[in-house]
Tab-separated table of C-alpha atoms in Angstrom:
chain	number	residue	atom	x	y	z
A	2	UNK	CA	-16.445	-81.369	21.201
A	3	UNK	CA	-15.013	-77.866	21.116
A	4	UNK	CA	-15.867	-76.359	24.469
A	5	UNK	CA	-18.173	-73.463	23.774
A	6	UNK	CA	-17.448	-72.005	27.211
A	7	UNK	CA	-13.959	-71.518	25.941
A	8	UNK	CA	-14.937	-69.735	22.743
A	9	UNK	CA	-15.839	-66.596	24.751
A	10	UNK	CA	-13.617	-65.345	27.537
A	11	UNK	CA	-15.110	-65.951	30.939
A	12	UNK	CA	-15.252	-64.012	34.154
A	13	UNK	CA	-13.982	-65.467	37.434
A	14	UNK	CA	-15.984	-68.307	38.835
A	15	UNK	CA	-17.515	-67.674	42.201
A	16	UNK	CA	-15.687	-68.847	45.306
A	17	UNK	CA	-18.365	-70.771	47.169
A	18	UNK	CA	-18.372	-70.830	50.965
A	19	UNK	CA	-17.423	-74.404	52.035
A	20	UNK	CA	-19.673	-74.555	55.129
A	21	UNK	CA	-22.706	-73.792	52.929
A	22	UNK	CA	-21.843	-76.247	50.175
A	23	UNK	CA	-21.181	-79.014	52.659
A	24	UNK	CA	-24.892	-79.122	53.420
A	25	UNK	CA	-25.888	-79.450	49.756
A	26	UNK	CA	-25.477	-82.869	48.168
A	27	UNK	CA	-22.040	-84.345	48.604
A	28	UNK	CA	-22.889	-88.033	48.107
A	29	UNK	CA	-21.910	-88.036	44.444
A	30	UNK	CA	-25.383	-88.767	43.121
A	31	UNK	CA	-27.048	-86.374	40.707
A	32	UNK	CA	-30.584	-85.419	41.657
A	33	UNK	CA	-32.914	-83.428	39.443
A	34	UNK	CA	-31.238	-80.180	40.524
A	35	UNK	CA	-27.867	-81.345	39.209
A	36	UNK	CA	-29.348	-82.739	36.007
A	37	UNK	CA	-31.300	-79.511	35.470
A	38	UNK	CA	-28.089	-77.533	35.930
A	39	UNK	CA	-26.467	-79.626	33.183
A	40	UNK	CA	-29.469	-79.301	30.855
A	41	UNK	CA	-29.027	-75.536	30.865
A	42	UNK	CA	-25.631	-75.876	29.184
A	43	UNK	CA	-27.158	-78.245	26.668
A	44	UNK	CA	-29.617	-75.521	25.697
A	45	UNK	CA	-27.091	-72.711	25.798
A	46	UNK	CA	-24.159	-74.119	23.787
A	47	UNK	CA	-25.915	-74.352	20.397
A	48	UNK	CA	-25.882	-70.551	20.237
A	49	UNK	CA	-22.090	-70.594	19.941
A	50	UNK	CA	-21.970	-73.593	17.589
A	51	UNK	CA	-24.835	-72.616	15.277
A	52	UNK	CA	-24.631	-68.839	15.336
A	53	UNK	CA	-21.061	-67.830	16.171
A	54	UNK	CA	-18.893	-70.519	14.582
A	55	UNK	CA	-20.412	-72.591	11.797
A	56	UNK	CA	-23.552	-71.183	10.227
A	57	UNK	CA	-24.846	-67.699	10.949
A	58	UNK	CA	-21.710	-65.549	11.197
A	59	UNK	CA	-20.123	-67.178	8.129
A	60	UNK	CA	-23.416	-66.383	6.357
A	61	UNK	CA	-23.139	-62.768	7.518
A	62	UNK	CA	-19.562	-62.509	6.224
A	63	UNK	CA	-20.157	-64.201	2.890
A	64	UNK	CA	-23.670	-63.011	2.039
A	65	UNK	CA	-24.711	-59.933	4.008
A	66	UNK	CA	-21.321	-58.255	3.720
A	67	UNK	CA	-20.866	-59.846	0.306
A	68	UNK	CA	-17.075	-60.063	0.519
A	69	UNK	CA	-15.596	-62.648	2.911
A	70	UNK	CA	-12.415	-60.590	3.381
A	71	UNK	CA	-14.335	-57.471	4.329
A	72	UNK	CA	-16.740	-59.666	6.298
A	73	UNK	CA	-13.890	-60.997	8.422
A	74	UNK	CA	-12.651	-57.450	9.015
A	75	UNK	CA	-16.109	-56.253	10.059
A	76	UNK	CA	-16.788	-59.217	12.346
A	77	UNK	CA	-13.373	-58.967	14.011
A	78	UNK	CA	-14.013	-55.250	14.650
A	79	UNK	CA	-17.233	-56.096	16.474
A	80	UNK	CA	-15.437	-58.882	18.334
A	81	UNK	CA	-13.127	-56.205	19.719
A	82	UNK	CA	-16.149	-54.438	21.194
A	83	UNK	CA	-17.257	-57.715	22.754
A	84	UNK	CA	-13.793	-58.305	24.203
A	85	UNK	CA	-13.526	-54.840	25.721
A	86	UNK	CA	-16.988	-55.092	27.274
A	87	UNK	CA	-16.309	-58.513	28.755
A	88	UNK	CA	-12.903	-57.447	30.049
A	89	UNK	CA	-14.387	-54.442	31.863
A	90	UNK	CA	-17.452	-56.142	33.335
A	91	UNK	CA	-17.314	-59.937	33.646
A	92	UNK	CA	-14.480	-60.106	36.228
A	93	UNK	CA	-16.444	-57.891	38.617
A	94	UNK	CA	-19.552	-60.025	38.198
A	95	UNK	CA	-17.568	-63.162	38.958
A	96	UNK	CA	-15.862	-61.688	42.000
A	97	UNK	CA	-19.119	-60.214	43.340
A	98	UNK	CA	-21.430	-63.117	42.758
A	99	UNK	CA	-21.299	-64.687	46.223
A	100	UNK	CA	-22.193	-61.330	47.741
A	101	UNK	CA	-25.193	-60.871	45.431
A	102	UNK	CA	-26.995	-63.848	46.950
A	103	UNK	CA	-29.600	-65.590	44.747
A	104	UNK	CA	-28.470	-65.994	41.137
A	105	UNK	CA	-31.447	-67.550	39.365
A	106	UNK	CA	-33.261	-64.217	39.087
A	107	UNK	CA	-30.204	-62.638	37.458
A	108	UNK	CA	-29.850	-65.656	35.183
A	109	UNK	CA	-33.515	-65.504	34.179
A	110	UNK	CA	-33.162	-61.808	33.362
A	111	UNK	CA	-30.050	-62.429	31.258
A	112	UNK	CA	-31.714	-65.238	29.310
A	113	UNK	CA	-34.865	-63.123	28.863
A	114	UNK	CA	-32.705	-60.510	27.143
A	115	UNK	CA	-30.705	-63.035	25.120
A	116	UNK	CA	-33.580	-65.015	23.616
A	117	UNK	CA	-35.265	-62.185	21.676
A	118	UNK	CA	-31.891	-60.762	20.616
A	119	UNK	CA	-30.858	-64.117	19.115
A	120	UNK	CA	-34.262	-64.787	17.574
A	121	UNK	CA	-34.337	-61.333	15.959
A	122	UNK	CA	-31.340	-62.287	13.809
A	123	UNK	CA	-33.780	-64.402	11.764
A	124	UNK	CA	-34.712	-61.147	10.016
A	125	UNK	CA	-31.147	-60.632	8.738
A	126	UNK	CA	-31.973	-61.264	5.092
A	127	UNK	CA	-30.207	-59.778	2.069
A	128	UNK	CA	-31.921	-56.531	1.117
A	129	UNK	CA	-34.190	-56.697	4.170
A	130	UNK	CA	-35.079	-53.979	6.632
A	131	UNK	CA	-32.475	-55.020	9.231
A	132	UNK	CA	-29.151	-53.289	8.649
A	133	UNK	CA	-25.796	-55.042	8.955
A	134	UNK	CA	-24.948	-52.873	11.963
A	135	UNK	CA	-28.137	-53.983	13.719
A	136	UNK	CA	-27.374	-57.652	13.019
A	137	UNK	CA	-23.853	-57.383	14.394
A	138	UNK	CA	-25.015	-55.366	17.398
A	139	UNK	CA	-27.577	-58.059	18.248
A	140	UNK	CA	-24.906	-60.725	17.966
A	141	UNK	CA	-22.495	-58.754	20.153
A	142	UNK	CA	-25.187	-58.111	22.756
A	143	UNK	CA	-26.033	-61.823	22.902
A	144	UNK	CA	-22.350	-62.832	23.106
A	145	UNK	CA	-21.712	-60.552	26.091
A	146	UNK	CA	-24.813	-61.862	27.839
A	147	UNK	CA	-23.614	-65.405	27.073
A	148	UNK	CA	-20.522	-64.670	29.196
A	149	UNK	CA	-22.708	-63.479	32.048
A	150	UNK	CA	-24.795	-66.664	31.878
A	151	UNK	CA	-21.598	-68.709	32.164
A	152	UNK	CA	-20.512	-66.872	35.299
A	153	UNK	CA	-23.948	-67.216	36.900
A	154	UNK	CA	-24.397	-70.829	35.783
A	155	UNK	CA	-20.958	-71.957	36.960
A	156	UNK	CA	-21.537	-70.383	40.371
A	157	UNK	CA	-24.532	-72.692	40.917
A	158	UNK	CA	-22.643	-75.936	40.210
A	159	UNK	CA	-21.854	-76.993	43.771
A	160	UNK	CA	-25.306	-76.014	44.993
A	161	UNK	CA	-26.852	-78.039	42.185
A	162	UNK	CA	-24.800	-81.214	42.542
A	163	UNK	CA	-22.857	-81.055	45.808
A	164	UNK	CA	-19.097	-81.350	46.180
A	165	UNK	CA	-19.244	-85.085	45.482
A	166	UNK	CA	-21.356	-84.786	42.344
A	167	UNK	CA	-19.934	-81.592	40.845
A	168	UNK	CA	-17.632	-83.428	38.445
A	169	UNK	CA	-20.525	-85.587	37.248
A	170	UNK	CA	-22.763	-82.597	36.619
A	171	UNK	CA	-19.931	-80.766	34.847
A	172	UNK	CA	-19.228	-83.731	32.591
A	173	UNK	CA	-22.918	-84.240	31.886
A	174	UNK	CA	-23.278	-80.555	30.992
A	175	UNK	CA	-20.456	-80.751	28.450
A	176	UNK	CA	-21.909	-83.942	26.997
A	177	UNK	CA	-25.363	-82.387	26.684
A	178	UNK	CA	-23.867	-79.282	25.085
A	179	UNK	CA	-22.210	-81.566	22.548
A	180	UNK	CA	-25.364	-83.639	22.028
A	181	UNK	CA	-27.694	-80.668	21.580
A	182	UNK	CA	-25.263	-78.874	19.253
A	183	UNK	CA	-24.527	-81.855	17.030
A	184	UNK	CA	-28.230	-82.718	16.998
A	185	UNK	CA	-29.135	-79.190	15.968
A	186	UNK	CA	-26.511	-79.187	13.205
A	187	UNK	CA	-27.622	-82.589	11.929
A	188	UNK	CA	-31.302	-81.634	12.022
A	189	UNK	CA	-30.589	-78.407	10.137
A	190	UNK	CA	-28.745	-80.359	7.440
A	191	UNK	CA	-31.513	-82.979	7.132
A	192	UNK	CA	-34.483	-80.617	7.316
A	193	UNK	CA	-33.260	-77.515	5.481
A	194	UNK	CA	-29.926	-77.882	3.667
A	195	UNK	CA	-30.048	-81.333	2.031
A	196	UNK	CA	-33.642	-81.262	0.652
A	197	UNK	CA	-33.594	-80.530	-3.066
A	198	UNK	CA	-29.866	-81.310	-3.306
A	199	UNK	CA	-29.786	-85.091	-2.838
A	200	UNK	CA	-32.098	-87.899	-3.873
A	201	UNK	CA	-31.948	-89.843	-0.622
A	202	UNK	CA	-35.088	-91.552	0.601
A	203	UNK	CA	-34.746	-90.425	4.209
A	204	UNK	CA	-34.296	-86.738	3.262
A	205	UNK	CA	-37.387	-84.568	2.589
A	206	UNK	CA	-37.864	-83.540	-1.026
A	207	UNK	CA	-38.128	-79.865	-0.051
A	208	UNK	CA	-36.966	-77.883	3.019
A	209	UNK	CA	-39.367	-78.323	5.913
A	210	UNK	CA	-41.775	-75.532	6.891
A	211	UNK	CA	-41.469	-74.084	3.389
A	212	UNK	CA	-38.127	-72.398	4.040
A	213	UNK	CA	-36.780	-70.674	0.950
A	214	UNK	CA	-33.083	-71.220	0.116
A	215	UNK	CA	-33.205	-68.202	-2.241
A	216	UNK	CA	-33.568	-65.857	0.748
A	217	UNK	CA	-31.105	-67.893	2.872
A	218	UNK	CA	-33.793	-68.996	5.286
A	219	UNK	CA	-31.997	-72.326	6.002
A	220	UNK	CA	-29.009	-70.336	7.278
A	221	UNK	CA	-31.096	-67.790	9.165
A	222	UNK	CA	-33.341	-70.331	10.877
A	223	UNK	CA	-30.479	-71.415	13.147
A	224	UNK	CA	-31.002	-68.174	15.090
A	225	UNK	CA	-34.560	-69.258	15.926
A	226	UNK	CA	-33.343	-72.742	16.828
A	227	UNK	CA	-30.627	-71.406	19.139
A	228	UNK	CA	-33.066	-69.029	20.843
A	229	UNK	CA	-35.624	-71.794	21.337
A	230	UNK	CA	-33.113	-74.276	22.752
A	231	UNK	CA	-31.789	-71.649	25.168
A	232	UNK	CA	-35.280	-70.863	26.435
A	233	UNK	CA	-36.206	-74.529	26.858
A	234	UNK	CA	-32.923	-75.405	28.543
A	235	UNK	CA	-33.385	-72.645	31.112
A	236	UNK	CA	-36.756	-73.839	32.411
A	237	UNK	CA	-35.550	-76.937	34.344
A	238	UNK	CA	-32.763	-74.962	36.009
A	239	UNK	CA	-35.153	-72.257	37.188
A	240	UNK	CA	-37.594	-74.873	38.506
A	241	UNK	CA	-35.350	-77.447	40.148
A	242	UNK	CA	-31.789	-76.200	40.744
A	243	UNK	CA	-31.177	-74.872	44.284
A	244	UNK	CA	-30.386	-71.179	44.486
A	245	UNK	CA	-28.020	-69.347	46.816
A	246	UNK	CA	-29.517	-67.800	49.969
A	247	UNK	CA	-30.108	-64.092	50.326
A	248	UNK	CA	-27.219	-62.066	51.679
A	249	UNK	CA	-28.985	-58.764	52.318
A	250	UNK	CA	-26.189	-56.909	50.513
A	251	UNK	CA	-27.384	-54.321	47.952
A	252	UNK	CA	-26.166	-54.905	44.384
A	253	UNK	CA	-23.957	-51.790	44.191
A	254	UNK	CA	-22.257	-52.657	47.463
A	255	UNK	CA	-21.790	-56.250	46.277
A	256	UNK	CA	-20.005	-55.073	43.139
A	257	UNK	CA	-17.875	-52.661	45.153
A	258	UNK	CA	-16.821	-55.419	47.530
A	259	UNK	CA	-16.328	-57.733	44.559
A	260	UNK	CA	-13.813	-55.308	43.059
A	261	UNK	CA	-11.845	-55.409	46.308
A	262	UNK	CA	-12.021	-59.208	46.295
A	263	UNK	CA	-10.736	-59.275	42.722
A	264	UNK	CA	-7.730	-57.204	43.778
A	265	UNK	CA	-7.007	-59.594	46.652
A	266	UNK	CA	-7.177	-62.592	44.305
A	267	UNK	CA	-4.674	-61.017	41.922
A	268	UNK	CA	-2.287	-60.165	44.772
A	269	UNK	CA	-2.528	-63.742	46.074
A	270	UNK	CA	-1.591	-65.180	42.695
A	271	UNK	CA	1.257	-62.691	42.354
A	272	UNK	CA	2.937	-64.278	45.371
A	273	UNK	CA	3.345	-67.558	43.462
A	274	UNK	CA	5.879	-66.941	40.708
A	275	UNK	CA	5.269	-69.996	38.523
A	276	UNK	CA	1.490	-69.807	38.702
A	277	UNK	CA	1.638	-66.115	37.778
A	278	UNK	CA	3.916	-66.786	34.788
A	279	UNK	CA	1.669	-69.634	33.671
A	280	UNK	CA	-1.480	-67.525	33.863
A	281	UNK	CA	0.280	-64.775	31.926
A	282	UNK	CA	1.232	-67.226	29.170
A	283	UNK	CA	-2.279	-68.653	29.160
A	284	UNK	CA	-3.771	-65.229	28.454
A	285	UNK	CA	-2.067	-65.332	25.064
A	286	UNK	CA	-2.456	-68.924	23.971
A	287	UNK	CA	-6.078	-69.304	25.073
A	288	UNK	CA	-6.970	-66.108	23.220
A	289	UNK	CA	-5.352	-67.557	20.110
A	290	UNK	CA	-7.226	-70.841	20.489
A	291	UNK	CA	-10.519	-68.992	20.892
A	292	UNK	CA	-9.798	-66.996	17.748
A	293	UNK	CA	-9.230	-70.153	15.704
A	294	UNK	CA	-12.654	-71.389	16.743
A	295	UNK	CA	-14.422	-68.114	16.075
A	296	UNK	CA	-12.922	-67.363	12.652
A	297	UNK	CA	-12.544	-70.905	11.240
A	298	UNK	CA	-16.030	-70.825	9.730
A	299	UNK	CA	-15.592	-67.416	8.120
A	300	UNK	CA	-12.272	-68.566	6.634
A	301	UNK	CA	-13.795	-71.754	5.190
A	302	UNK	CA	-16.628	-69.834	3.527
A	303	UNK	CA	-14.313	-67.221	2.054
A	304	UNK	CA	-11.316	-69.312	1.030
A	305	UNK	CA	-12.723	-72.784	0.330
A	306	UNK	CA	-15.992	-71.331	-1.056
A	307	UNK	CA	-18.092	-73.619	1.120
A	308	UNK	CA	-21.821	-73.071	1.474
A	309	UNK	CA	-24.252	-73.783	4.281
A	310	UNK	CA	-24.367	-77.536	3.626
A	311	UNK	CA	-20.581	-77.880	3.759
A	312	UNK	CA	-20.445	-75.827	6.955
A	313	UNK	CA	-23.109	-77.996	8.567
A	314	UNK	CA	-21.211	-81.166	7.696
A	315	UNK	CA	-17.949	-79.575	8.853
A	316	UNK	CA	-19.497	-78.594	12.177
A	317	UNK	CA	-20.908	-82.070	12.833
A	318	UNK	CA	-17.626	-83.806	11.970
A	319	UNK	CA	-15.455	-81.453	14.017
A	320	UNK	CA	-17.781	-81.645	17.010
A	321	UNK	CA	-17.508	-85.431	16.962
A	322	UNK	CA	-13.734	-85.528	16.518
A	323	UNK	CA	-13.171	-82.895	19.185
A	324	UNK	CA	-14.448	-85.368	21.779
A	325	UNK	CA	-11.099	-87.137	21.280
A	326	UNK	CA	-9.404	-84.048	22.679
A	327	UNK	CA	-10.380	-84.966	26.222
A	328	UNK	CA	-8.809	-88.414	25.832
A	329	UNK	CA	-5.682	-86.965	24.210
A	330	UNK	CA	-5.282	-84.523	27.103
A	331	UNK	CA	-5.751	-87.264	29.688
A	332	UNK	CA	-3.123	-89.440	27.998
A	333	UNK	CA	-0.609	-86.622	27.507
A	334	UNK	CA	-1.115	-85.269	31.021
A	335	UNK	CA	-0.473	-88.702	32.516
A	336	UNK	CA	2.466	-89.614	30.283
A	337	UNK	CA	4.294	-86.285	30.144
A	338	UNK	CA	2.655	-83.965	32.650
A	339	UNK	CA	0.343	-81.045	31.826
A	340	UNK	CA	3.154	-78.608	30.993
A	341	UNK	CA	4.609	-80.781	28.227
A	342	UNK	CA	1.079	-81.682	27.172
A	343	UNK	CA	0.195	-78.010	26.731
A	344	UNK	CA	3.364	-77.345	24.747
A	345	UNK	CA	2.564	-80.239	22.398
A	346	UNK	CA	-1.075	-79.176	22.070
A	347	UNK	CA	-0.169	-75.572	21.251
A	348	UNK	CA	2.519	-76.657	18.775
A	349	UNK	CA	0.126	-78.973	16.910
A	350	UNK	CA	-2.538	-76.246	16.865
A	351	UNK	CA	-0.020	-73.817	15.359
A	352	UNK	CA	1.067	-76.339	12.738
A	353	UNK	CA	-2.550	-77.086	11.797
A	354	UNK	CA	-3.402	-73.380	11.557
A	355	UNK	CA	-0.344	-72.701	9.401
A	356	UNK	CA	-1.317	-75.511	7.040
A	357	UNK	CA	-4.928	-74.280	6.905
A	358	UNK	CA	-3.676	-70.844	5.856
A	359	UNK	CA	-2.031	-72.515	2.859
A	360	UNK	CA	-5.215	-74.176	1.627
A	361	UNK	CA	-7.465	-73.178	-1.287
A	362	UNK	CA	-9.671	-75.046	-3.772
A	363	UNK	CA	-6.743	-75.066	-6.190
A	364	UNK	CA	-3.848	-75.331	-3.726
A	365	UNK	CA	-2.771	-77.750	-0.988
A	366	UNK	CA	-0.641	-76.426	1.888
A	367	UNK	CA	0.933	-73.539	-0.044
A	368	UNK	CA	3.023	-75.546	-2.511
A	369	UNK	CA	0.926	-78.149	-4.352
A	370	UNK	CA	-1.310	-76.921	-7.133
A	371	UNK	CA	-4.567	-78.811	-7.686
A	372	UNK	CA	-6.735	-78.652	-10.777
A	373	UNK	CA	-10.205	-79.931	-9.921
A	374	UNK	CA	-11.064	-80.251	-13.621
A	375	UNK	CA	-8.184	-82.676	-14.102
A	376	UNK	CA	-9.235	-84.956	-11.243
A	377	UNK	CA	-12.377	-87.014	-10.831
A	378	UNK	CA	-14.436	-86.276	-7.700
A	379	UNK	CA	-13.397	-88.401	-4.728
A	380	UNK	CA	-17.019	-89.441	-4.240
A	381	UNK	CA	-20.490	-88.611	-5.523
A	382	UNK	CA	-21.810	-87.051	-2.323
A	383	UNK	CA	-23.096	-83.489	-1.980
A	384	UNK	CA	-20.093	-82.106	-0.047
A	385	UNK	CA	-16.286	-82.377	0.116
A	386	UNK	CA	-15.754	-83.879	-3.310
A	387	UNK	CA	-12.148	-82.760	-3.883
A	388	UNK	CA	-8.816	-83.551	-2.251
A	389	UNK	CA	-8.300	-79.979	-0.954
A	390	UNK	CA	-11.712	-80.156	0.721
A	391	UNK	CA	-10.818	-83.314	2.596
A	392	UNK	CA	-7.353	-82.104	3.561
A	393	UNK	CA	-8.935	-78.928	4.942
A	394	UNK	CA	-11.393	-81.077	6.910
A	395	UNK	CA	-8.534	-83.236	8.194
A	396	UNK	CA	-6.607	-80.185	9.355
A	397	UNK	CA	-9.771	-79.082	11.101
A	398	UNK	CA	-9.820	-82.434	12.922
A	399	UNK	CA	-6.285	-81.808	14.173
A	400	UNK	CA	-7.220	-78.329	15.388
A	401	UNK	CA	-10.380	-79.556	17.084
A	402	UNK	CA	-8.616	-82.357	18.937
A	403	UNK	CA	-5.657	-80.328	20.206
A	404	UNK	CA	-7.614	-77.172	21.003
A	405	UNK	CA	-10.037	-79.223	23.095
A	406	UNK	CA	-7.120	-81.023	24.741
A	407	UNK	CA	-5.549	-77.673	25.591
A	408	UNK	CA	-8.613	-76.568	27.525
A	409	UNK	CA	-8.458	-79.743	29.622
A	410	UNK	CA	-4.693	-79.631	30.203
A	411	UNK	CA	-4.889	-75.962	31.212
A	412	UNK	CA	-7.023	-76.799	34.231
A	413	UNK	CA	-4.761	-79.698	35.213
A	414	UNK	CA	-1.714	-77.454	34.947
A	415	UNK	CA	-3.145	-74.898	37.340
A	416	UNK	CA	-4.034	-77.603	39.866
A	417	UNK	CA	-0.377	-78.723	39.837
A	418	UNK	CA	0.855	-75.176	40.502
A	419	UNK	CA	-1.772	-74.073	43.011
A	420	UNK	CA	-1.618	-74.316	46.821
A	421	UNK	CA	-4.750	-76.228	47.809
A	422	UNK	CA	-5.733	-73.656	50.422
A	423	UNK	CA	-5.775	-70.877	47.805
A	424	UNK	CA	-7.514	-72.688	44.939
A	425	UNK	CA	-10.460	-70.297	44.925
A	426	UNK	CA	-8.293	-67.251	44.275
A	427	UNK	CA	-6.219	-69.022	41.653
A	428	UNK	CA	-9.176	-70.337	39.693
A	429	UNK	CA	-10.792	-66.917	39.894
A	430	UNK	CA	-7.731	-65.408	38.215
A	431	UNK	CA	-7.582	-68.424	35.870
A	432	UNK	CA	-10.983	-67.371	34.553
A	433	UNK	CA	-9.896	-63.732	34.529
A	434	UNK	CA	-6.899	-64.640	32.363
A	435	UNK	CA	-9.359	-65.623	29.655
A	436	UNK	CA	-10.890	-62.157	29.861
A	437	UNK	CA	-7.932	-59.816	30.143
A	438	UNK	CA	-6.862	-60.190	26.509
A	439	UNK	CA	-10.248	-61.012	24.989
A	440	UNK	CA	-9.885	-57.945	22.786
A	441	UNK	CA	-6.382	-58.799	21.533
A	442	UNK	CA	-7.095	-61.589	19.030
A	443	UNK	CA	-9.933	-59.697	17.274
A	444	UNK	CA	-7.721	-56.615	17.132
A	445	UNK	CA	-4.873	-58.542	15.527
A	446	UNK	CA	-7.182	-60.346	13.098
A	447	UNK	CA	-8.778	-57.049	12.113
A	448	UNK	CA	-5.400	-55.371	11.670
A	449	UNK	CA	-3.953	-58.259	9.656
A	450	UNK	CA	-7.021	-58.463	7.436
A	451	UNK	CA	-7.067	-54.713	6.760
A	452	UNK	CA	-3.343	-54.550	5.972
A	453	UNK	CA	-3.068	-57.641	3.763
A	454	UNK	CA	-6.638	-57.508	2.379
A	455	UNK	CA	-6.738	-61.288	2.777
A	456	UNK	CA	-8.391	-63.559	5.295
A	457	UNK	CA	-5.212	-65.575	5.621
A	458	UNK	CA	-3.245	-62.488	6.572
A	459	UNK	CA	-5.727	-61.769	9.336
A	460	UNK	CA	-5.579	-65.240	10.856
A	461	UNK	CA	-1.802	-65.459	10.497
A	462	UNK	CA	-1.552	-62.991	13.374
A	463	UNK	CA	-2.996	-65.675	15.656
A	464	UNK	CA	0.259	-67.596	15.266
A	465	UNK	CA	1.974	-64.808	17.186
A	466	UNK	CA	-0.413	-65.159	20.132
A	467	UNK	CA	0.057	-68.915	20.252
A	468	UNK	CA	3.816	-68.497	19.937
A	469	UNK	CA	4.030	-66.061	22.857
A	470	UNK	CA	1.999	-68.425	25.021
A	471	UNK	CA	4.145	-71.397	24.011
A	472	UNK	CA	7.397	-69.596	24.816
A	473	UNK	CA	5.988	-68.409	28.132
A	474	UNK	CA	5.438	-72.005	29.254
A	475	UNK	CA	9.184	-72.654	29.060
A	476	UNK	CA	9.645	-70.231	31.955
A	477	UNK	CA	7.228	-72.123	34.213
A	478	UNK	CA	8.742	-74.563	36.700
A	479	UNK	CA	6.583	-77.527	37.611
A	480	UNK	CA	3.715	-79.211	35.839
A	481	UNK	CA	5.604	-82.438	35.159
A	482	UNK	CA	4.477	-85.985	35.716
A	483	UNK	CA	3.213	-86.770	39.211
A	484	UNK	CA	6.026	-89.187	39.922
A	485	UNK	CA	8.552	-86.491	38.950
A	486	UNK	CA	6.811	-83.924	41.119
A	487	UNK	CA	6.949	-86.284	44.090
A	488	UNK	CA	10.597	-87.237	43.521
């Protein structure tokens, strides 16, 4: 599945003190603390999948704004605000977190602010009392807090699962995030979007709970679902996951010392030429990848004229196919090394995005006209009945697989370039590199959309970000196959 942690730029992960972690777990088995840590991600990720990517924000662009082109411009403008806020705050939280001591109280506070903000978006109905500005402000507020939950959650991993079980808890968390998100999408389709549109025995005749499609309640209800899943997923973590001990350092002092620590991490990375060049290139290509994820739904609604049911089906299919990305990355990393793997993954993502920009209901990849009236539907189902629909879905599969693979190969690449004794500093800056340019992709998308007055023109600017990152990798030495590195 597309990694929702990658959709929003993250702050540096905490550098955990080895003598403390050595006393917590370490035998590789997951107890209830490790499982509870993973469950939190399962409850948190549907917010990104349901609200940010596939259902709610495309609904905002297409229905509340009323013009998908203007909707993309408005959303990208607010995404700039999110990027600037994250850039200025999340790195200091990540660098300060070990000095703050216990994290579960901070995490509980962040979730307590997120849940009502997400749930309140249910009231974003056409002609309702909630203004568009209020809806977007709530979404931005929740997105920024989402970043903070990632920093706090990630910092508890080793305490939850031990050094020996950390990889198991991390993998379980990603799997649960995938499971909860796909389950939520599938349930939304079965309970709210399909009723009244298909005559299938296993589908209710009318939307459950009396939801009214005329007021877009099936699209708006995903906000309530995301808020509820987040709240439920937080409870086990707060009850069973071990917390960090108290440090006795006041919060302001912790942030002040964290800023100094952040500076030391950056200086440490600067002493390693190839790692520094790689992290610089990654700032560009990861920002471009994130932008593809964020704006793909808005583009599909505006250009392909898809509705909520199509977006639900699209989200389920892409989430399933994206799982292949991890296997693709593992194969490419082993066969070619992570550097070549990343170059291939970025190149395929660029090619898929370019082809997507050439799609429309009456056009296939720029050059082939398609008259739906002259062709029989490919099948009698409720969605994706034309050839352009299926080609667009197929291009989405390519993007999902290679974007997911890129996230995996990126971590492997840094491991190859990083001195083992300095891994904490390097992975702190690795996370920072996803923050430093978080504002750039939304700015370019907004600028391109405003200038060309098309959605395609806005997303075409993402090709430049991916291209800069791809070229930057050619200046990095190392990252080949292990046998080559040891030769």
